[in-house]
Short mmCIF file of N, CA and C in Angstrom, two decimals:
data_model
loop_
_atom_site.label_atom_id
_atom_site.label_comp_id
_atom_site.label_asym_id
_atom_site.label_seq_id
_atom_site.Cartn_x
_atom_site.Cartn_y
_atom_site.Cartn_z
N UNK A 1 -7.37 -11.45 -8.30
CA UNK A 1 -7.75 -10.11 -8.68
C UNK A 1 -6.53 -9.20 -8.54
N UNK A 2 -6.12 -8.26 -9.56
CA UNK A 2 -5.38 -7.04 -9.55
C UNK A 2 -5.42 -6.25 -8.40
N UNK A 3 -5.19 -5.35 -7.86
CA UNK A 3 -4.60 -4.18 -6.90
C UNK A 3 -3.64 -3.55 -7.11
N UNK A 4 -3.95 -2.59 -7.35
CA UNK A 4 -3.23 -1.02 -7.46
C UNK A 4 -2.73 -0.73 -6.31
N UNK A 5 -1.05 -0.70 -5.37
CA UNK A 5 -1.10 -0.41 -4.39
C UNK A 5 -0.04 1.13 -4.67
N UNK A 6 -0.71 2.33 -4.29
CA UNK A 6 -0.35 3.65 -4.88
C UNK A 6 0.72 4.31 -3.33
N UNK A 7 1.53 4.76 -3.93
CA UNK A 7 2.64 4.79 -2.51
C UNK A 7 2.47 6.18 -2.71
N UNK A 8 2.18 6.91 -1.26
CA UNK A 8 2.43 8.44 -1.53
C UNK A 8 3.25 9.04 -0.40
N UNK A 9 4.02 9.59 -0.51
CA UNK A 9 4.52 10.39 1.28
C UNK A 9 5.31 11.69 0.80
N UNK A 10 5.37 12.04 1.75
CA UNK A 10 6.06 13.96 1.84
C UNK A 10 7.86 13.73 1.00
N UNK A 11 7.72 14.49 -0.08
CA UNK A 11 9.32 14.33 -0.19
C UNK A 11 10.54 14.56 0.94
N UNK A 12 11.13 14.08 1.16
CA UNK A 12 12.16 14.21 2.03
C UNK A 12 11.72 13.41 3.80
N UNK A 13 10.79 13.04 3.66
CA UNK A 13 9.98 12.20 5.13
C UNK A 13 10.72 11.06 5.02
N UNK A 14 11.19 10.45 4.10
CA UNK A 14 11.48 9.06 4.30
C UNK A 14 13.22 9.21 4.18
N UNK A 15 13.63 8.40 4.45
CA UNK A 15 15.50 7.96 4.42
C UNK A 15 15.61 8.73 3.14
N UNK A 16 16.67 9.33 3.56
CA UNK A 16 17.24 9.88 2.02
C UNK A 16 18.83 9.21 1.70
N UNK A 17 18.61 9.30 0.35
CA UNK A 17 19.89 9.13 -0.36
C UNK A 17 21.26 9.60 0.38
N UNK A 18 22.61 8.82 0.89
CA UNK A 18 23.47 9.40 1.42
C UNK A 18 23.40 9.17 3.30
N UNK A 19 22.17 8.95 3.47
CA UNK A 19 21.74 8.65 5.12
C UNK A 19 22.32 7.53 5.33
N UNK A 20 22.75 7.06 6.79
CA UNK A 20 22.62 5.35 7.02
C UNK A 20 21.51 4.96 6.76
N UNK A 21 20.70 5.57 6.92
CA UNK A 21 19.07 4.43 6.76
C UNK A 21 18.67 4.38 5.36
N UNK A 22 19.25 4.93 4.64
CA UNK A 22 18.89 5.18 3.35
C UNK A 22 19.10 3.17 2.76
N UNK A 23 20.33 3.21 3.29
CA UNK A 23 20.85 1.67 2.74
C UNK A 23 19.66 0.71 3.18
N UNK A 24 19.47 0.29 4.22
CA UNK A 24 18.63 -0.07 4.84
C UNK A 24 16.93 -0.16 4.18
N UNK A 25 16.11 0.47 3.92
CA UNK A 25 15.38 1.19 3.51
C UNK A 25 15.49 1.05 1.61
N UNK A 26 16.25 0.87 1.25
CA UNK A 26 16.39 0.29 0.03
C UNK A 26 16.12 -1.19 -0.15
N UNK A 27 16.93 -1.81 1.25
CA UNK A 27 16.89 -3.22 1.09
C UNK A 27 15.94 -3.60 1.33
N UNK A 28 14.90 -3.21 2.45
CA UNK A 28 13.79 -3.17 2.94
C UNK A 28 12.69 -3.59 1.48
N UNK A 29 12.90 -2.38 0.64
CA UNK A 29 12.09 -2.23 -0.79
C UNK A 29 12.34 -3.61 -1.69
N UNK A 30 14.06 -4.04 -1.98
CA UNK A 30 14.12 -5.29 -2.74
C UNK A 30 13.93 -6.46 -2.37
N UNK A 31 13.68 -6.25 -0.48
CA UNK A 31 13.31 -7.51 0.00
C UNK A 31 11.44 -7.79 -0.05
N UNK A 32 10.87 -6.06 -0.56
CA UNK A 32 9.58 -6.75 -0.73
C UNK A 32 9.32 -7.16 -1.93
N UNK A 33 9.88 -6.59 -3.14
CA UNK A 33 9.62 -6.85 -4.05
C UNK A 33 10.09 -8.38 -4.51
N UNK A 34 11.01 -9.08 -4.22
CA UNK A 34 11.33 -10.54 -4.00
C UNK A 34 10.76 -11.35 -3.53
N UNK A 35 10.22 -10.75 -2.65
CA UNK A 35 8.69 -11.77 -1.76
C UNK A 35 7.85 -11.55 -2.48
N UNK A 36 7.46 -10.34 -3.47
CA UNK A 36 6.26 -10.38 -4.18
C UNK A 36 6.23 -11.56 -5.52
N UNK A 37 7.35 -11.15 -6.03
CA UNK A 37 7.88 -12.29 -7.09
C UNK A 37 7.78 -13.48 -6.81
N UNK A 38 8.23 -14.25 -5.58
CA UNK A 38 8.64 -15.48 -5.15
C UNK A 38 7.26 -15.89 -5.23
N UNK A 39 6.25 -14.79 -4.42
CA UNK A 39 5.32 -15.34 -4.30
C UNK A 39 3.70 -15.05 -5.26
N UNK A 40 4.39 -14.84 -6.34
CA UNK A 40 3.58 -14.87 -8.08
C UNK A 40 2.66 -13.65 -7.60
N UNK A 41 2.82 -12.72 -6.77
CA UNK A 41 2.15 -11.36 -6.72
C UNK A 41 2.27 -10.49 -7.68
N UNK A 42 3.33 -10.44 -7.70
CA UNK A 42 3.96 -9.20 -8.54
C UNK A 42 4.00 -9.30 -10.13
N UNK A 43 3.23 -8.32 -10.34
CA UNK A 43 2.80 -7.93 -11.83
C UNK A 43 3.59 -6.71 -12.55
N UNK A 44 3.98 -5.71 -11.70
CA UNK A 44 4.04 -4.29 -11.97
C UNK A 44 4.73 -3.38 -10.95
N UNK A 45 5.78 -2.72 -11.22
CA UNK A 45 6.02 -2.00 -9.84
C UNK A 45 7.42 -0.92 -10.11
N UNK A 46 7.21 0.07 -10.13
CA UNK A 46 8.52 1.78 -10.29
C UNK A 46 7.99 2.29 -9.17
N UNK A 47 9.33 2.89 -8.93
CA UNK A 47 9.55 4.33 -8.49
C UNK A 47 8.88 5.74 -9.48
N UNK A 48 8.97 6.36 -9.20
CA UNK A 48 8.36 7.69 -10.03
C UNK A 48 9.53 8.75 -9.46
N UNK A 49 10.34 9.49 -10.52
CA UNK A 49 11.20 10.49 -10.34
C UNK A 49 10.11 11.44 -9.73
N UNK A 50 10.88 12.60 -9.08
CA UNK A 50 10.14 13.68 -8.28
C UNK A 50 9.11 14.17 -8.95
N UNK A 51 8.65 14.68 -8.08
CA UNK A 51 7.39 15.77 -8.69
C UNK A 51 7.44 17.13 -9.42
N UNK A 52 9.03 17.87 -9.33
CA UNK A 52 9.30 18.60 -9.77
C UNK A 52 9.64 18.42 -10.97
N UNK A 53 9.67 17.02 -11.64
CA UNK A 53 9.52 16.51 -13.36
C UNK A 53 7.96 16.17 -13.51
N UNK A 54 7.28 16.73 -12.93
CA UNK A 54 5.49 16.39 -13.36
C UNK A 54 5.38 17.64 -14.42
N UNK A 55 4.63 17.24 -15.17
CA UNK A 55 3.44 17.72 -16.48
C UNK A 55 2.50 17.35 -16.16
N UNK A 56 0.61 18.31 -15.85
CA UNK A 56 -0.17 17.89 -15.47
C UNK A 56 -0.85 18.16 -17.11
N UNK A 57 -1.60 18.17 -17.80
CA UNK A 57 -2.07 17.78 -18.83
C UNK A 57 -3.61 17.76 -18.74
N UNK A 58 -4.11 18.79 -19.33
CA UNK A 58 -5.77 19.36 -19.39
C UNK A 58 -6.58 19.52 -20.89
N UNK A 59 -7.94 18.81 -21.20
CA UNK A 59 -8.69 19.48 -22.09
C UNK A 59 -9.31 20.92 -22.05
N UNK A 60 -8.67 21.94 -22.38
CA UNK A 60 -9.97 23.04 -21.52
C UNK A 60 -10.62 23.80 -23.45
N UNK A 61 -11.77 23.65 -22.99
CA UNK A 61 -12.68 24.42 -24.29
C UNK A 61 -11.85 24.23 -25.94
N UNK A 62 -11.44 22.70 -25.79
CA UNK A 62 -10.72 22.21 -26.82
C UNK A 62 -9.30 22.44 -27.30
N UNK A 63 -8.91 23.60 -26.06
CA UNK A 63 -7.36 23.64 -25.88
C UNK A 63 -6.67 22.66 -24.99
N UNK A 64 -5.64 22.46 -25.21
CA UNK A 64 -4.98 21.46 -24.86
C UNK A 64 -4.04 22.08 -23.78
N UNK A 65 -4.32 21.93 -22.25
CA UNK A 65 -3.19 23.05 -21.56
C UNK A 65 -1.99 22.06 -20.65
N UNK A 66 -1.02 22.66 -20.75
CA UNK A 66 -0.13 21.99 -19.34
C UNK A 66 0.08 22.49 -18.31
N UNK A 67 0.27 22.20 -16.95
CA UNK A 67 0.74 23.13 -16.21
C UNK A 67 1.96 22.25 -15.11
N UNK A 68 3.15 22.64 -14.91
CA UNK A 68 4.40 22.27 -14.18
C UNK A 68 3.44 21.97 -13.12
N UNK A 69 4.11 20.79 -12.59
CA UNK A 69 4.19 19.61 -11.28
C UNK A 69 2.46 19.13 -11.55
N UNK A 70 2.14 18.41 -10.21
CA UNK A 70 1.81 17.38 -9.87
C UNK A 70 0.10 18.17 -10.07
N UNK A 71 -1.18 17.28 -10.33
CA UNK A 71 -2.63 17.43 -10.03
C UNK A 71 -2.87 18.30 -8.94
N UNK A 72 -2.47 17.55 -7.69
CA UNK A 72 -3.05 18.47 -6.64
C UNK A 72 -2.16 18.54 -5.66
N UNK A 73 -1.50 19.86 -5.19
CA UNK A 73 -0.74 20.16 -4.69
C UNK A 73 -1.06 20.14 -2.81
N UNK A 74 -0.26 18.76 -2.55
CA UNK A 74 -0.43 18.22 -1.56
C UNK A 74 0.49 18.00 -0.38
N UNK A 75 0.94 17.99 0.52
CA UNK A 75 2.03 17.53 1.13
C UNK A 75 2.19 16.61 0.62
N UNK A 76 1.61 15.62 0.32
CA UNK A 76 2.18 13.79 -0.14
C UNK A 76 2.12 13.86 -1.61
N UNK A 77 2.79 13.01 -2.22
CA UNK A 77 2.77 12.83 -3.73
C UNK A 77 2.93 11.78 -3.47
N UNK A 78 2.36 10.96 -5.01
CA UNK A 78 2.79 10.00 -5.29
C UNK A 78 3.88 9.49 -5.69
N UNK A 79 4.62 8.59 -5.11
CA UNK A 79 5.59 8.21 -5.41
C UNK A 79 6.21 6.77 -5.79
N UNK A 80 5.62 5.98 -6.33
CA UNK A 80 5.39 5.06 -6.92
C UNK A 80 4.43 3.98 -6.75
N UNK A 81 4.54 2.63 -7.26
CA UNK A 81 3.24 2.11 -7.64
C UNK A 81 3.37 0.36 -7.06
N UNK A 82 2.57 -0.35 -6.90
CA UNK A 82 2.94 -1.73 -7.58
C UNK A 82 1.57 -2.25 -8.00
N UNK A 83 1.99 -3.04 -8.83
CA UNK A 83 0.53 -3.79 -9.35
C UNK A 83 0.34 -5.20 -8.69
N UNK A 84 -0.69 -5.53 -7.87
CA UNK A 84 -0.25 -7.18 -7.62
C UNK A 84 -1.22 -7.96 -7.98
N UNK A 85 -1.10 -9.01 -7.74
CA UNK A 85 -2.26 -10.17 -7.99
C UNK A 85 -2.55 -10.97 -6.32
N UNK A 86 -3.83 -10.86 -6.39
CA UNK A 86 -4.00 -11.13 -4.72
C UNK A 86 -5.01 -11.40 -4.60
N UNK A 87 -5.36 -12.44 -3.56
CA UNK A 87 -6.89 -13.56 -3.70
C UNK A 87 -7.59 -12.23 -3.36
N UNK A 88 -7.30 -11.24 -2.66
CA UNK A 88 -8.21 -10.52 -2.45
C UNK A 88 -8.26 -9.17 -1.61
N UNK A 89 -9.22 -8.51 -0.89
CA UNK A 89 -9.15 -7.03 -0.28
C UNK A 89 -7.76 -7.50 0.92
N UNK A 90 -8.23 -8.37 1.81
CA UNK A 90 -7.64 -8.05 2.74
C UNK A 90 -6.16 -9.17 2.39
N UNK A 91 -5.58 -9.46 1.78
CA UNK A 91 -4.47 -9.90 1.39
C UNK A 91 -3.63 -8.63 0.57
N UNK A 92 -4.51 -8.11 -0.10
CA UNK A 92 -3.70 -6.70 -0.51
C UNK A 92 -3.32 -5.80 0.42
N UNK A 93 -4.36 -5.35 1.13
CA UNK A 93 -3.81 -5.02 2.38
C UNK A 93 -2.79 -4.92 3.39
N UNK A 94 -3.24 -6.60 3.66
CA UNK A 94 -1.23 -6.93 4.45
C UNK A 94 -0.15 -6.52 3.34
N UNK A 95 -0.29 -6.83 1.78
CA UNK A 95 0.80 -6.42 1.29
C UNK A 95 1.40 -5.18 0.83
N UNK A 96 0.43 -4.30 1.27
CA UNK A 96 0.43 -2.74 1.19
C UNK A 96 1.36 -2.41 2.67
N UNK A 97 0.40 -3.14 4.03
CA UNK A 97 1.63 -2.61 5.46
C UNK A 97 3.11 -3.23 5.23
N UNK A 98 2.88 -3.83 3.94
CA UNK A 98 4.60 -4.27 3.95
C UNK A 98 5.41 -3.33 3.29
N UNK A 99 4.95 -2.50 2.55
CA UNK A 99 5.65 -1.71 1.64
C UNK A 99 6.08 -0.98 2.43
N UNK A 100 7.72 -0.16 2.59
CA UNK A 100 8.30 0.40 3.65
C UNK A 100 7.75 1.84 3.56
N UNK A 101 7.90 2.48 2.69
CA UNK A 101 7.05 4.02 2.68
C UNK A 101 5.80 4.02 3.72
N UNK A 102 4.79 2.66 3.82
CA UNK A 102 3.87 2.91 4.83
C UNK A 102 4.26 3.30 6.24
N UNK A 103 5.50 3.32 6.38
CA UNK A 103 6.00 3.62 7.93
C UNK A 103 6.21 5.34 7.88
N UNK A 104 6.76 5.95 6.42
CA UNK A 104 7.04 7.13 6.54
C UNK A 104 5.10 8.15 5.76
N UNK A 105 4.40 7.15 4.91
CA UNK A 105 3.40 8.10 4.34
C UNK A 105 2.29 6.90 4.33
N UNK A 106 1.97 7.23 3.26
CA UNK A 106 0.25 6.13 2.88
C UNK A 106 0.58 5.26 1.56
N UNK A 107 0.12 4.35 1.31
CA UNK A 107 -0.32 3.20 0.74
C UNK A 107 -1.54 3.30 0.27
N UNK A 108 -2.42 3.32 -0.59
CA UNK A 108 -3.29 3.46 -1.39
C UNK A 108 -3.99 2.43 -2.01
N UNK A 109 -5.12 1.34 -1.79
CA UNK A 109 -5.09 0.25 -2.46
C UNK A 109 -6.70 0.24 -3.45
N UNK A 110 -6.20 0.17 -4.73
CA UNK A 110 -7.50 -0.06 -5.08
C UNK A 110 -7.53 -1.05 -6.30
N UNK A 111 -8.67 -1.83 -6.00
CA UNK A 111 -8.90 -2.84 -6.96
C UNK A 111 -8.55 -2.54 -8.37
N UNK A 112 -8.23 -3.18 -9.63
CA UNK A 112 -8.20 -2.90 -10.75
C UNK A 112 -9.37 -3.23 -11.43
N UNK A 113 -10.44 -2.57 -12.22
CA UNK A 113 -11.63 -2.66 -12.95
C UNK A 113 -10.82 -3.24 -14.33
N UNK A 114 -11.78 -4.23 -14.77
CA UNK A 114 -11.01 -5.18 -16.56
C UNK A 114 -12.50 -5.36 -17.18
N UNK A 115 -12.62 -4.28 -18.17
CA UNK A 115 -13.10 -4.36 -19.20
C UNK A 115 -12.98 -5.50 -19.86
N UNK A 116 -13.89 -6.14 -20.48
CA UNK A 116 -13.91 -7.37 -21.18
C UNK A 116 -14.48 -7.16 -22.78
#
């Protein structure tokens, strides 16, 4: 089964660009995504540029509206994604506490629904 694992945390909470930990913390990320691969999980998976490049995008009374940044203005945003393949709830799970952002924000896991 699919899983949506949705990464969200506070901009600037986690290692930034230019930090020592920043390096670190990168590798952290290609060493999960290599284990996801190795281990035929991995389906799907970006980063998402900031939130200050969001377009939120509305039907209202058949007008079509936009409005600058993100749905709901939150401390956490989303900040990227992975898609995996995983026998199941609690195997997605463990592979969600692996994603390094879960140390600085939240992890998000939800099944994928497939229309047939």
């Amino acid at each position: 089964m699919q899983y949506m694992l949705l990464i969200y945390g506070a901009e600037g909470a986690d290692p930034q660009p230019g930090t020592e930990e920043f390096g670190a913390y990168m590798q952290d990320y290609m060493a999960f995504t290599t284990r996801m691969r190795e281990e035929g999980k991995f389906v799907a998976g970006d980063a998402l540029e900031s939130v200050s490049t969001a377009t939120t995008v509305s039907l209202q009374s058949g007008k079509v509206e936009t409005v600058d940044g993100p749905f709901a203005e939150t401390k956490e945003q989303l900040g990227g994604y992975y898609l995996l393949e995983c026998a199941d709830l609690d195997e997605a799970l463990k592979c969600a506490a692996d994603i390094p952002t879960a140390k600085y924000g939240r992890v998000e896991v939800r099944p994928i629904m497939v229309f047939d």
